Amino acid sequence: MGGNSAEKPALLVNGKRVDGRGVEDLRSVKIVARVLNDAEGSAYIEWGKNKILAGIYGPRECIPRHDQSLYRAVVKCRYNMAPFSGAEEHGRSGPNRRSKELSKVIKEAFENVIISENFPKTEISIFVEVLQSDGGTRCAAVTAAAVALADAGIPMKDLISAVAVCKIDGQIAVDPGKEEDNFGESDMPIAFSPRTGEILLFQMDGNLTRSEVARGLELAKNAVSKIRAVQVEAIKKVYDEPKEDRFLLIG
Amino acid sequence: MADKPERISYAYVENGKTYSTVVGLFSEGKLVPLEGPYEPLPDDLIVGIISEVRFSGYSVDTNSPYVGFLSSREIRERFNMGDAIFARIVKVDEVKNMDIGDAKKLPEGRLVRVSSVKIPRIIGKKNSMVDMIRANTGCEVIAGRNGYVWITGKGDSNLAERAIRMIEAQAHTHGLTDRVAEFLKSHKKA
């Protein structure tokens, strides 16, 4: 939420945002599944200008042994920003406090969705690399990781997605970009299970009234159903257009 | 998947309705997953690789997060680390430790690792698919239920591997047998 107020742009002019969107408009979201040769499951997402790669390993032997559980698979997550991801406003690249925080909340979201009792003593590792960042990376990360987990065939209760809502110039808007994230009055990322409506990740920066939060949740729920369609499309494409190798190629 | 509680593999029941937990094909009340880790069952015939030699037996890599144990008492031969074996899963306990028996050492060859859910398609009805690969490549192909396929013999093992990869990618499609036959015939060395 940093940003120098002297540089603050007008975030909302006549109902139009900095990039021309309306308050209920999402940025463009594109997902491709099965893009990494080595990982069990993988997905690549381009959400607005965000470019994020998710890879899943597991269920595999849980190392170190003392982490393992006799009753279920342990879910691990590493969220990391690449050095060239343009993360200066968010902090330096590489593992830092923010990355550790996001690793934790993303892990906890999936812990509640993955049916881990089937795989005692193992670990399921979620790796998310942010190649380019433009606001809302944790939501894009959750969305991509869910597709990657489905690609790996890991049993889950639902395919989850996430989106953030923000308050800009007094109005609640969905899916903030980098400037809206930095100069807005509030930022609230939320992950949902669309089937049950349950919330799996819920964070907030800034100040919101209860009715603003309710409005935000409503906008987020609507947005998530659109994102879900993109996720399902990505998974279906793996089977509709089967390829023998799993490399992310251009063209 | 259903508006009432049903007992289906890979599905679970919540609030009286049944939901699938994985990407799969659902027809006639059965859900077949399209991906997923190998879940060992007793009597599965698998291809394993000896990963550790101990006094009382061997640890076997079974392409799963769980290690199998082959007791020395179960077999007559001696194995070395890295040997490939064709064996049966005798017992699986609650934490998925596997006991392996009826092990036979496989001759020198190479390992192709595929997703275990695709193995039935690679074997084919009454071994039809795997027999077709054998006939057209001159190799011996041994497919373990765990996703390890062992290719051995003096035939065209590269062609065999490519055919297996093709089946793995297209396992869910129709007309695959014909396409594989076509592929093998057109790439077969004279």
Coordinates of N, CA and C in Angstrom, one line a residue, chain A residues 2-174:
Chain A
G2 N 2.1 1.2 -0.4 CA 3.0 2.4 -0.4 C 2.6 3.4 -1.4
G3 N 3.6 4.0 -2.0 CA 3.3 5.0 -3.0 C 3.3 6.4 -2.5
N4 N 3.9 7.3 -3.3 CA 4.0 8.7 -2.9 C 2.8 9.4 -3.3
S5 N 2.1 10.1 -2.3 CA 0.9 10.7 -2.6 C 1.0 11.8 -3.7
A6 N 2.2 12.4 -3.8 CA 2.4 13.4 -4.8 C 2.2 12.9 -6.2
E7 N 2.6 11.6 -6.3 CA 2.5 11.0 -7.7 C 1.2 10.3 -8.0
K8 N 0.2 10.4 -7.0 CA -1.0 9.6 -7.1 C -1.8 9.9 -8.3
P9 N -2.1 9.0 -9.2 CA -2.9 9.3 -10.3 C -4.4 9.3 -9.9
A10 N -5.2 9.9 -10.8 CA -6.6 9.8 -10.5 C -7.1 8.4 -10.9
L11 N -7.6 7.6 -9.9 CA -7.8 6.2 -10.2 C -9.2 6.0 -10.9
L12 N -10.1 6.9 -10.7 CA -11.4 6.7 -11.2 C -11.9 8.0 -11.8
V13 N -12.1 8.0 -13.1 CA -12.6 9.2 -13.8 C -13.8 8.8 -14.6
N14 N -15.0 9.4 -14.2 CA -16.2 9.1 -15.0 C -16.5 7.6 -15.0
G15 N -16.2 6.9 -14.0 CA -16.5 5.4 -13.9 C -15.4 4.6 -14.7
K16 N -14.4 5.3 -15.2 CA -13.4 4.5 -15.9 C -12.1 4.5 -15.1
R17 N -11.4 3.3 -15.0 CA -10.2 3.2 -14.2 C -9.0 3.5 -15.1
V18 N -7.9 3.5 -14.5 CA -6.6 3.9 -15.1 C -6.4 3.2 -16.5
D19 N -6.8 1.9 -16.6 CA -6.7 1.2 -17.8 C -8.0 1.1 -18.6
G20 N -8.9 2.0 -18.3 CA -10.1 2.0 -19.1 C -11.2 1.1 -18.6
R21 N -10.9 0.2 -17.6 CA -12.0 -0.7 -17.2 C -13.0 -0.1 -16.4
G22 N -14.2 -0.7 -16.3 CA -15.2 -0.3 -15.4 C -15.0 -1.0 -14.0
V23 N -15.7 -0.6 -13.0 CA -15.4 -1.1 -11.6 C -15.7 -2.6 -11.5
E24 N -16.5 -3.2 -12.4 CA -16.8 -4.6 -12.3 C -16.0 -5.4 -13.3
D25 N -15.1 -4.8 -14.1 CA -14.4 -5.5 -15.1 C -13.2 -6.2 -14.6
L26 N -13.0 -7.4 -15.1 CA -11.7 -8.1 -14.8 C -10.7 -7.8 -15.9
R27 N -9.5 -8.0 -15.5 CA -8.4 -7.9 -16.6 C -8.5 -9.2 -17.4
S28 N -7.8 -9.3 -18.5 CA -7.9 -10.6 -19.3 C -7.1 -11.7 -18.6
V29 N -7.7 -12.9 -18.5 CA -7.1 -14.0 -17.8 C -6.9 -15.1 -18.8
K30 N -5.7 -15.6 -19.0 CA -5.4 -16.7 -19.9 C -4.6 -17.8 -19.1
I31 N -5.1 -19.0 -19.2 CA -4.4 -20.1 -18.5 C -4.0 -21.3 -19.5
V32 N -2.8 -21.8 -19.4 CA -2.5 -23.0 -20.1 C -2.0 -24.0 -19.1
A33 N -2.5 -25.2 -19.2 CA -2.2 -26.3 -18.2 C -1.1 -27.2 -18.8
R34 N -0.4 -27.9 -18.0 CA 0.6 -28.9 -18.4 C 1.7 -28.3 -19.2
V35 N 2.4 -27.5 -18.6 CA 3.5 -26.7 -19.3 C 4.9 -27.1 -18.9
L36 N 5.0 -27.8 -17.8 CA 6.4 -28.1 -17.3 C 6.6 -29.6 -17.4
N37 N 7.8 -30.0 -17.9 CA 8.0 -31.4 -18.2 C 8.3 -32.2 -16.9
D38 N 8.9 -31.5 -15.9 CA 9.3 -32.3 -14.8 C 8.3 -32.4 -13.7
A39 N 7.4 -31.4 -13.6 CA 6.4 -31.4 -12.5 C 5.3 -32.4 -12.8
E40 N 4.7 -32.9 -11.7 CA 3.5 -33.8 -11.9 C 2.3 -33.0 -12.5
G41 N 2.2 -31.8 -12.1 CA 1.1 -31.0 -12.7 C 1.6 -29.6 -12.8
S42 N 1.1 -28.8 -13.7 CA 1.6 -27.4 -13.9 C 0.6 -26.5 -14.6
A43 N 0.8 -25.2 -14.5 CA 0.0 -24.3 -15.2 C 0.7 -23.0 -15.3
Y44 N 0.4 -22.3 -16.4 CA 0.9 -20.9 -16.6 C -0.2 -20.0 -16.8
I45 N -0.2 -18.9 -16.1 CA -1.3 -17.9 -16.1 C -0.8 -16.5 -16.5
E46 N -1.6 -15.9 -17.4 CA -1.3 -14.5 -17.7 C -2.6 -13.7 -17.3
W47 N -2.5 -13.0 -16.2 CA -3.6 -12.3 -15.7 C -3.3 -10.8 -15.8
G48 N -3.9 -10.1 -16.7 CA -3.5 -8.7 -17.0 C -2.0 -8.9 -17.4
K49 N -1.1 -8.1 -16.8 CA 0.3 -8.2 -17.2 C 1.0 -9.2 -16.2
N50 N 0.3 -9.8 -15.3 CA 1.0 -10.8 -14.4 C 1.3 -12.0 -15.2
K51 N 2.5 -12.6 -15.0 CA 2.8 -13.8 -15.7 C 3.4 -14.7 -14.6
I52 N 2.7 -15.8 -14.3 CA 3.0 -16.7 -13.2 C 3.0 -18.1 -13.6
L53 N 4.0 -18.9 -13.1 CA 4.1 -20.3 -13.4 C 3.9 -21.1 -12.1
A54 N 3.0 -22.1 -12.2 CA 2.8 -23.0 -11.0 C 3.2 -24.4 -11.3
G55 N 3.9 -25.0 -10.4 CA 4.3 -26.4 -10.6 C 4.0 -27.2 -9.3
I56 N 3.5 -28.5 -9.5 CA 3.2 -29.3 -8.4 C 4.1 -30.6 -8.4
Y57 N 4.6 -30.9 -7.2 CA 5.3 -32.1 -7.0 C 4.6 -32.9 -5.9
G58 N 4.3 -34.2 -6.2 CA 3.7 -35.0 -5.2 C 2.5 -35.7 -5.6
P59 N 1.9 -36.6 -4.8 CA 2.4 -36.9 -3.5 C 3.8 -37.6 -3.6
R60 N 4.7 -37.2 -2.8 CA 6.0 -37.8 -2.8 C 6.5 -37.9 -1.4
E61 N 7.6 -38.6 -1.2 CA 8.1 -38.8 0.1 C 8.3 -37.5 0.9
C62 N 7.9 -37.4 2.1 CA 8.0 -36.2 2.8 C 9.3 -36.1 3.5
I63 N 10.1 -35.1 3.0 CA 11.4 -34.8 3.6 C 11.5 -33.4 4.0
P64 N 11.9 -33.1 5.2 CA 12.4 -33.9 6.3 C 11.3 -34.8 6.9
R65 N 11.8 -35.9 7.4 CA 10.8 -36.9 8.0 C 10.0 -36.3 9.1
H66 N 10.6 -35.4 9.9 CA 9.8 -34.9 11.0 C 8.6 -34.1 10.6
D67 N 8.6 -33.7 9.4 CA 7.4 -32.9 8.9 C 6.2 -33.8 8.6
Q68 N 6.5 -35.1 8.4 CA 5.4 -35.9 7.9 C 4.3 -36.2 8.9
S69 N 3.1 -36.6 8.3 CA 2.0 -36.9 9.2 C 1.6 -38.4 8.8
L70 N 1.3 -39.1 9.8 CA 0.9 -40.5 9.6 C -0.5 -40.6 9.0
Y71 N -1.2 -39.5 9.0 CA -2.6 -39.6 8.7 C -3.0 -38.9 7.4
R72 N -2.1 -38.1 6.9 CA -2.4 -37.4 5.6 C -1.2 -36.8 5.0
A73 N -1.3 -36.3 3.8 CA -0.2 -35.7 3.1 C -0.1 -34.3 3.6
V74 N 1.2 -33.8 3.7 CA 1.5 -32.5 4.2 C 1.5 -31.6 3.0
V75 N 0.8 -30.5 3.0 CA 0.8 -29.6 1.9 C 1.8 -28.5 2.1
K76 N 2.7 -28.3 1.1 CA 3.8 -27.3 1.3 C 3.6 -26.3 0.1
C77 N 4.0 -25.1 0.3 CA 3.9 -24.1 -0.8 C 5.1 -23.1 -0.7
R78 N 5.6 -22.8 -1.9 CA 6.6 -21.8 -2.0 C 6.2 -20.8 -3.0
Y79 N 5.9 -19.6 -2.6 CA 5.6 -18.5 -3.5 C 6.9 -17.7 -3.7
N80 N 7.3 -17.4 -4.9 CA 8.6 -16.7 -5.0 C 8.5 -15.7 -6.2
M81 N 9.1 -14.6 -6.1 CA 9.1 -13.6 -7.2 C 10.5 -13.6 -7.8
A82 N 10.5 -13.7 -9.1 CA 11.7 -13.7 -9.9 C 12.4 -12.4 -9.8
P83 N 13.7 -12.3 -10.0 CA 14.4 -11.0 -9.8 C 14.0 -10.0 -10.8
F84 N 13.4 -10.4 -12.0 CA 13.0 -9.5 -13.0 C 11.5 -9.3 -13.0
S85 N 10.9 -9.6 -11.9 CA 9.4 -9.6 -12.0 C 8.9 -8.1 -11.8
G86 N 9.8 -7.2 -11.5 CA 9.3 -5.8 -11.4 C 8.6 -5.6 -10.1
A87 N 9.2 -6.1 -9.0 CA 8.5 -6.1 -7.8 C 9.0 -5.0 -6.9
E88 N 9.6 -3.9 -7.4 CA 10.2 -2.9 -6.5 C 9.2 -2.4 -5.5
E89 N 8.0 -2.1 -5.9 CA 7.0 -1.5 -4.9 C 6.6 -2.5 -3.9
H90 N 6.7 -3.8 -4.3 CA 6.3 -4.8 -3.3 C 7.5 -5.3 -2.5
G91 N 8.6 -4.8 -2.7 CA 9.8 -5.3 -2.0 C 10.8 -5.9 -2.9
R92 N 11.9 -6.2 -2.4 CA 13.0 -6.9 -3.2 C 12.5 -8.3 -3.6
S93 N 13.1 -8.8 -4.7 CA 12.8 -10.1 -5.1 C 13.5 -11.1 -4.2
G94 N 13.1 -12.4 -4.4 CA 13.8 -13.4 -3.6 C 12.9 -13.6 -2.3
P95 N 13.3 -14.6 -1.6 CA 12.4 -14.9 -0.4 C 12.5 -13.8 0.6
N96 N 11.4 -13.2 0.9 CA 11.3 -12.1 1.9 C 10.1 -12.3 2.7
R97 N 9.8 -11.4 3.6 CA 8.7 -11.5 4.5 C 7.4 -11.7 3.7
R98 N 7.2 -10.9 2.7 CA 6.0 -11.0 1.9 C 5.8 -12.3 1.3
S99 N 6.9 -12.8 0.7 CA 6.9 -14.1 0.0 C 6.5 -15.2 1.0
K100 N 7.1 -15.1 2.2 CA 6.8 -16.1 3.2 C 5.4 -16.1 3.6
E101 N 4.8 -14.9 3.7 CA 3.4 -14.7 4.1 C 2.5 -15.3 3.0
L102 N 2.8 -15.0 1.8 CA 2.0 -15.5 0.7 C 2.1 -17.0 0.6
S103 N 3.3 -17.5 0.8 CA 3.5 -19.0 0.8 C 2.6 -19.6 1.8
K104 N 2.5 -19.0 3.0 CA 1.7 -19.5 4.1 C 0.2 -19.4 3.8
V105 N -0.3 -18.3 3.3 CA -1.7 -18.2 3.1 C -2.2 -19.1 1.9
I106 N -1.3 -19.2 0.9 CA -1.7 -20.0 -0.2 C -1.7 -21.5 0.2
K107 N -0.7 -21.9 1.0 CA -0.7 -23.2 1.5 C -2.0 -23.5 2.3
E108 N -2.3 -22.6 3.1 CA -3.5 -22.9 4.0 C -4.8 -23.0 3.2
A109 N -4.9 -22.2 2.1 CA -6.1 -22.3 1.2 C -6.2 -23.7 0.7
F110 N -5.0 -24.2 0.2 CA -5.1 -25.5 -0.5 C -5.2 -26.7 0.5
E111 N -4.7 -26.5 1.7 CA -4.8 -27.5 2.8 C -6.2 -27.8 3.0
N112 N -7.1 -26.8 2.9 CA -8.5 -27.1 3.1 C -9.2 -27.6 2.0
V113 N -8.6 -27.8 0.8 CA -9.3 -28.2 -0.4 C -8.8 -29.6 -0.9
I114 N -7.5 -29.8 -0.6 CA -6.9 -31.1 -1.1 C -7.3 -32.2 -0.1
I115 N -7.7 -33.3 -0.7 CA -8.1 -34.4 0.1 C -6.9 -35.2 0.5
S116 N -6.3 -34.8 1.6 CA -4.9 -35.3 1.8 C -4.9 -36.6 2.6
E117 N -6.1 -37.1 3.1 CA -6.0 -38.3 3.9 C -5.7 -39.6 3.0
N118 N -5.8 -39.5 1.7 CA -5.5 -40.6 0.9 C -4.0 -40.9 0.8
F119 N -3.2 -40.0 1.2 CA -1.7 -40.1 1.0 C -0.9 -39.9 2.3
P120 N -1.0 -40.8 3.3 CA -0.3 -40.6 4.5 C 1.2 -40.6 4.3
K121 N 1.9 -39.8 5.1 CA 3.4 -39.8 5.1 C 4.0 -39.1 3.9
T122 N 3.2 -38.4 3.1 CA 3.8 -37.8 1.9 C 3.7 -36.3 2.0
E123 N 4.3 -35.7 1.0 CA 4.1 -34.2 0.9 C 3.6 -33.9 -0.5
I124 N 2.8 -32.8 -0.6 CA 2.4 -32.3 -1.9 C 2.9 -30.9 -1.9
S125 N 3.8 -30.6 -2.8 CA 4.5 -29.3 -2.9 C 4.0 -28.4 -4.0
I126 N 3.6 -27.2 -3.7 CA 3.1 -26.3 -4.6 C 4.2 -25.2 -4.8
F127 N 4.7 -25.0 -6.0 CA 5.7 -24.0 -6.3 C 5.1 -23.0 -7.2
V128 N 5.2 -21.7 -6.8 CA 4.6 -20.7 -7.7 C 5.8 -19.7 -7.9
E129 N 6.1 -19.4 -9.2 CA 7.1 -18.4 -9.5 C 6.4 -17.3 -10.3
V130 N 6.6 -16.1 -9.7 CA 6.0 -14.9 -10.4 C 7.1 -14.4 -11.3
L131 N 6.8 -14.5 -12.6 CA 7.8 -14.0 -13.6 C 7.7 -12.5 -13.9
Q132 N 6.4 -12.1 -13.8 CA 6.2 -10.6 -14.0 C 5.0 -10.3 -13.1
S133 N 5.1 -9.1 -12.4 CA 4.1 -8.8 -11.4 C 3.5 -7.5 -11.7
D134 N 2.1 -7.5 -11.6 CA 1.4 -6.2 -11.9 C 0.2 -6.1 -11.0
G135 N 0.3 -6.6 -9.8 CA -0.9 -6.4 -8.9 C -1.8 -7.6 -8.9
G136 N -2.1 -8.2 -7.7 CA -3.0 -9.3 -7.7 C -2.2 -10.6 -7.9
T137 N -0.9 -10.7 -7.6 CA -0.2 -11.9 -7.9 C -0.7 -13.1 -7.0
R138 N -1.1 -12.8 -5.8 CA -1.5 -14.0 -5.0 C -2.7 -14.6 -5.5
C139 N -3.6 -13.8 -6.0 CA -4.9 -14.4 -6.6 C -4.6 -15.2 -7.8
A140 N -3.7 -14.6 -8.7 CA -3.4 -15.3 -9.9 C -2.6 -16.6 -9.5
A141 N -1.8 -16.5 -8.5 CA -1.1 -17.7 -8.0 C -2.0 -18.8 -7.6
V142 N -3.0 -18.5 -6.8 CA -4.0 -19.5 -6.3 C -4.7 -20.1 -7.5
T143 N -5.1 -19.2 -8.4 CA -5.9 -19.7 -9.6 C -5.0 -20.6 -10.4
A144 N -3.8 -20.3 -10.6 CA -2.9 -21.2 -11.4 C -2.6 -22.5 -10.7
A145 N -2.3 -22.4 -9.4 CA -2.0 -23.6 -8.6 C -3.1 -24.6 -8.6
A146 N -4.4 -24.0 -8.6 CA -5.5 -25.0 -8.6 C -5.6 -25.8 -9.9
V147 N -5.3 -25.1 -11.0 CA -5.3 -25.8 -12.3 C -4.1 -26.8 -12.3
A148 N -3.0 -26.4 -11.8 CA -1.8 -27.3 -11.7 C -2.1 -28.6 -10.9
L149 N -2.8 -28.4 -9.8 CA -3.2 -29.5 -8.9 C -4.2 -30.5 -9.6
A150 N -5.1 -29.9 -10.4 CA -6.0 -30.7 -11.1 C -5.3 -31.5 -12.2
D151 N -4.3 -30.8 -12.8 CA -3.5 -31.4 -13.9 C -2.7 -32.6 -13.3
A152 N -2.3 -32.5 -12.0 CA -1.6 -33.6 -11.4 C -2.5 -34.7 -11.0
G153 N -3.8 -34.5 -11.0 CA -4.7 -35.5 -10.6 C -4.8 -35.7 -9.1
I154 N -4.5 -34.6 -8.4 CA -4.5 -34.6 -6.9 C -6.0 -34.4 -6.5
P155 N -6.6 -35.3 -5.7 CA -8.0 -35.2 -5.4 C -8.3 -33.9 -4.6
M156 N -9.3 -33.2 -5.0 CA -9.7 -32.0 -4.3 C -11.2 -31.9 -4.1
K157 N -11.6 -31.1 -3.2 CA -13.0 -30.9 -3.0 C -13.6 -30.0 -4.0
D158 N -12.8 -29.1 -4.6 CA -13.3 -28.2 -5.5 C -12.1 -27.5 -6.2
L159 N -12.4 -26.9 -7.4 CA -11.4 -26.2 -8.1 C -11.5 -24.7 -7.6
I160 N -10.6 -24.2 -6.9 CA -10.8 -22.9 -6.3 C -10.2 -21.8 -7.2
S161 N -10.7 -20.6 -7.0 CA -10.1 -19.4 -7.7 C -10.0 -18.3 -6.7
A162 N -9.3 -17.2 -7.1 CA -9.2 -16.1 -6.3 C -9.2 -14.8 -7.1
V163 N -9.7 -13.8 -6.4 CA -9.6 -12.4 -7.1 C -9.5 -11.4 -5.9
A164 N -9.0 -10.2 -6.2 CA -8.9 -9.2 -5.2 C -10.0 -8.1 -5.5
V165 N -10.4 -7.5 -4.5 CA -11.3 -6.3 -4.7 C -10.6 -5.1 -4.0
C166 N -10.8 -3.9 -4.5 CA -10.1 -2.8 -3.9 C -11.1 -1.6 -3.8
K167 N -10.6 -0.6 -3.1 CA -11.4 0.6 -3.0 C -10.6 1.7 -3.6
I168 N -11.1 2.3 -4.7 CA -10.4 3.4 -5.4 C -11.3 4.6 -5.5
D169 N -10.7 5.7 -5.0 CA -11.5 7.0 -5.0 C -12.9 6.7 -4.5
G170 N -12.9 6.0 -3.4 CA -14.2 5.8 -2.7 C -15.1 4.7 -3.2
Q171 N -14.8 4.1 -4.3 CA -15.6 3.1 -4.9 C -15.0 1.7 -4.8
I172 N -15.8 0.7 -4.6 CA -15.3 -0.7 -4.6 C -15.2 -1.2 -6.0
A173 N -14.1 -1.7 -6.4 CA -13.8 -2.2 -7.7 C -13.1 -3.6 -7.6
V174 N -13.3 -4.3 -8.7 CA -12.7 -5.7 -8.7 C -11.4 -5.7 -9.4

